Amino acid sequence: FTWNGKNVLLQIPSGMDFLINCHELVKWFGNDFTFERNPFMLAVPLDDRPVTPVNATREIVMDGVKVEQVSSSLAKQANQQKAYFDHCEKVYAEGGSWWPSEGG
């Protein structure tokens, strides 16, 4: 989608970065809140959002029969990703340490 010769979709991630210059918002949200690349003003900005954890199992065919097999390397990666995913879910549920630092 283009507007005035610019791809609007590519502008979305950083389109609200200017809000960091609004001192009232920074005071309201506090110094822990990330404004950069956070167009939806979420507790965890785009670049810090967790990936969906990989599936530790793979389907293989043994003697013509499909079998689910756990890969130890994928299981380790999945556990690390799941731990970060769970941490982020906790931040979402708690609303972040920054909300609101001041209000009215």
PDB file of C-alpha atoms in Angstrom:
ATOM      1  CA  PHE A   1       0.000   0.000   0.000  1.00  0.00           C
ATOM      2  CA  THR A   2       1.612   3.252  -1.089  1.00  0.00           C
ATOM      3  CA  TRP A   3       0.773   6.841  -0.174  1.00  0.00           C
ATOM      4  CA  ASN A   4       2.661   9.787  -1.632  1.00  0.00           C
ATOM      5  CA  GLY A   5       5.177   7.360  -3.092  1.00  0.00           C
ATOM      6  CA  LYS A   6       5.955   5.684   0.269  1.00  0.00           C
ATOM      7  CA  ASN A   7       5.071   2.153   1.342  1.00  0.00           C
ATOM      8  CA  VAL A   8       2.791   2.802   4.319  1.00  0.00           C
ATOM      9  CA  LEU A   9       3.156  -0.726   5.694  1.00  0.00           C
ATOM     10  CA  LEU A  10       6.911  -0.281   6.036  1.00  0.00           C
ATOM     11  CA  GLN A  11       6.347   2.966   7.941  1.00  0.00           C
ATOM     12  CA  ILE A  12       4.102   1.408  10.612  1.00  0.00           C
ATOM     13  CA  PRO A  13       6.809  -0.012  12.938  1.00  0.00           C
ATOM     14  CA  SER A  14       8.488   3.357  13.455  1.00  0.00           C
ATOM     15  CA  GLY A  15       5.565   5.638  12.641  1.00  0.00           C
ATOM     16  CA  MET A  16       4.912   6.554  16.269  1.00  0.00           C
ATOM     17  CA  ASP A  17       8.549   6.964  17.337  1.00  0.00           C
ATOM     18  CA  PHE A  18       8.077  10.733  17.512  1.00  0.00           C
ATOM     19  CA  LEU A  19       6.061  10.244  20.720  1.00  0.00           C
ATOM     20  CA  ILE A  20       9.329   9.868  22.646  1.00  0.00           C
ATOM     21  CA  ASN A  21       9.648  13.656  22.211  1.00  0.00           C
ATOM     22  CA  CYS A  22       6.330  14.280  23.972  1.00  0.00           C
ATOM     23  CA  HIS A  23       7.474  14.927  27.539  1.00  0.00           C
ATOM     24  CA  GLU A  24       3.974  14.515  28.963  1.00  0.00           C
ATOM     25  CA  LEU A  25       3.720  10.968  27.549  1.00  0.00           C
ATOM     26  CA  VAL A  26       7.190  10.042  28.761  1.00  0.00           C
ATOM     27  CA  LYS A  27       6.283  11.328  32.216  1.00  0.00           C
ATOM     28  CA  TRP A  28       2.981   9.423  32.160  1.00  0.00           C
ATOM     29  CA  PHE A  29       4.414   6.105  30.979  1.00  0.00           C
ATOM     30  CA  GLY A  30       7.735   6.440  32.810  1.00  0.00           C
ATOM     31  CA  ASN A  31      11.298   5.824  31.681  1.00  0.00           C
ATOM     32  CA  ASP A  32      10.870   2.035  31.453  1.00  0.00           C
ATOM     33  CA  PHE A  33       8.369   2.246  28.608  1.00  0.00           C
ATOM     34  CA  THR A  34       9.727   1.756  25.087  1.00  0.00           C
ATOM     35  CA  PHE A  35       8.312   4.130  22.490  1.00  0.00           C
ATOM     36  CA  GLU A  36      10.645   3.216  19.625  1.00  0.00           C
ATOM     37  CA  ARG A  37       9.247   0.623  17.185  1.00  0.00           C
ATOM     38  CA  ASN A  38       6.161   0.237  19.359  1.00  0.00           C
ATOM     39  CA  PRO A  39       3.338   1.455  17.077  1.00  0.00           C
ATOM     40  CA  PHE A  40       0.584  -0.178  19.135  1.00  0.00           C
ATOM     41  CA  MET A  41       1.959   1.103  22.472  1.00  0.00           C
ATOM     42  CA  LEU A  42       2.232  -2.398  23.909  1.00  0.00           C
ATOM     43  CA  ALA A  43       4.088  -3.506  27.042  1.00  0.00           C
ATOM     44  CA  VAL A  44       6.645  -5.290  24.846  1.00  0.00           C
ATOM     45  CA  PRO A  45       7.695  -3.505  21.624  1.00  0.00           C
ATOM     46  CA  LEU A  46       7.942  -5.230  18.241  1.00  0.00           C
ATOM     47  CA  ASP A  47      11.637  -6.074  18.413  1.00  0.00           C
ATOM     48  CA  ASP A  48      11.331  -7.618  21.881  1.00  0.00           C
ATOM     49  CA  ARG A  49       8.230  -9.691  21.214  1.00  0.00           C
ATOM     50  CA  PRO A  50       8.823 -13.420  21.534  1.00  0.00           C
ATOM     51  CA  VAL A  51       8.717 -15.804  18.622  1.00  0.00           C
ATOM     52  CA  THR A  52       6.282 -18.671  18.794  1.00  0.00           C
ATOM     53  CA  PRO A  53       8.276 -21.523  20.344  1.00  0.00           C
ATOM     54  CA  VAL A  54       9.364 -24.216  17.911  1.00  0.00           C
ATOM     55  CA  ASN A  55       7.805 -27.648  18.072  1.00  0.00           C
ATOM     56  CA  ALA A  56      10.306 -30.081  19.602  1.00  0.00           C
ATOM     57  CA  THR A  57       8.843 -33.058  17.768  1.00  0.00           C
ATOM     58  CA  ARG A  58       9.244 -34.079  14.175  1.00  0.00           C
ATOM     59  CA  GLU A  59       7.225 -36.562  12.227  1.00  0.00           C
ATOM     60  CA  ILE A  60       9.376 -39.235  10.657  1.00  0.00           C
ATOM     61  CA  VAL A  61       8.524 -42.342   8.649  1.00  0.00           C
ATOM     62  CA  MET A  62       9.858 -45.641   9.962  1.00  0.00           C
ATOM     63  CA  ASP A  63       9.001 -48.784   8.002  1.00  0.00           C
ATOM     64  CA  GLY A  64       6.169 -46.938   6.305  1.00  0.00           C
ATOM     65  CA  VAL A  65       4.671 -45.773   9.619  1.00  0.00           C
ATOM     66  CA  LYS A  66       4.613 -42.098  10.646  1.00  0.00           C
ATOM     67  CA  VAL A  67       6.106 -41.609  14.102  1.00  0.00           C
ATOM     68  CA  GLU A  68       6.506 -38.471  16.233  1.00  0.00           C
ATOM     69  CA  GLN A  69      10.049 -38.169  17.525  1.00  0.00           C
ATOM     70  CA  VAL A  70      11.432 -35.603  19.973  1.00  0.00           C
ATOM     71  CA  SER A  71      14.582 -33.827  18.864  1.00  0.00           C
ATOM     72  CA  SER A  72      16.834 -32.975  21.830  1.00  0.00           C
ATOM     73  CA  SER A  73      18.286 -29.903  20.081  1.00  0.00           C
ATOM     74  CA  LEU A  74      14.804 -28.650  19.166  1.00  0.00           C
ATOM     75  CA  ALA A  75      13.566 -29.405  22.691  1.00  0.00           C
ATOM     76  CA  LYS A  76      16.339 -27.221  24.161  1.00  0.00           C
ATOM     77  CA  GLN A  77      15.517 -24.402  21.740  1.00  0.00           C
ATOM     78  CA  ALA A  78      11.782 -24.782  22.408  1.00  0.00           C
ATOM     79  CA  ASN A  79      12.325 -24.604  26.182  1.00  0.00           C
ATOM     80  CA  GLN A  80      14.377 -21.409  25.874  1.00  0.00           C
ATOM     81  CA  GLN A  81      11.802 -19.809  23.593  1.00  0.00           C
ATOM     82  CA  LYS A  82       8.949 -20.934  25.855  1.00  0.00           C
ATOM     83  CA  ALA A  83      10.647 -19.416  28.926  1.00  0.00           C
ATOM     84  CA  TYR A  84      10.968 -16.031  27.182  1.00  0.00           C
ATOM     85  CA  PHE A  85       7.428 -16.329  25.828  1.00  0.00           C
ATOM     86  CA  ASP A  86       6.113 -17.004  29.360  1.00  0.00           C
ATOM     87  CA  HIS A  87       8.094 -14.041  30.712  1.00  0.00           C
ATOM     88  CA  CYS A  88       6.514 -11.758  28.105  1.00  0.00           C
ATOM     89  CA  GLU A  89       3.051 -13.111  28.834  1.00  0.00           C
ATOM     90  CA  LYS A  90       3.612 -12.241  32.499  1.00  0.00           C
ATOM     91  CA  VAL A  91       4.634  -8.694  31.534  1.00  0.00           C
ATOM     92  CA  TYR A  92       1.484  -8.382  29.416  1.00  0.00           C
ATOM     93  CA  ALA A  93      -0.719  -9.653  32.245  1.00  0.00           C
ATOM     94  CA  GLU A  94       0.826  -7.309  34.799  1.00  0.00           C
ATOM     95  CA  GLY A  95       0.540  -4.344  32.446  1.00  0.00           C
ATOM     96  CA  GLY A  96       4.240  -3.575  32.642  1.00  0.00           C
ATOM     97  CA  SER A  97       6.201  -1.869  35.387  1.00  0.00           C
ATOM     98  CA  TRP A  98       5.603   1.502  33.776  1.00  0.00           C
ATOM     99  CA  TRP A  99       1.783   1.689  33.767  1.00  0.00           C
ATOM    100  CA  PRO A 100       1.030   4.426  34.773  1.00  0.00           C
ATOM    101  CA  SER A 101       3.840   6.225  36.582  1.00  0.00           C
ATOM    102  CA  GLU A 102       1.576   9.222  36.959  1.00  0.00           C
ATOM    103  CA  GLY A 103      -2.010   9.767  36.093  1.00  0.00           C
ATOM    104  CA  GLY A 104      -5.049  11.767  36.667  1.00  0.00           C
TER     105      GLY A 104
END
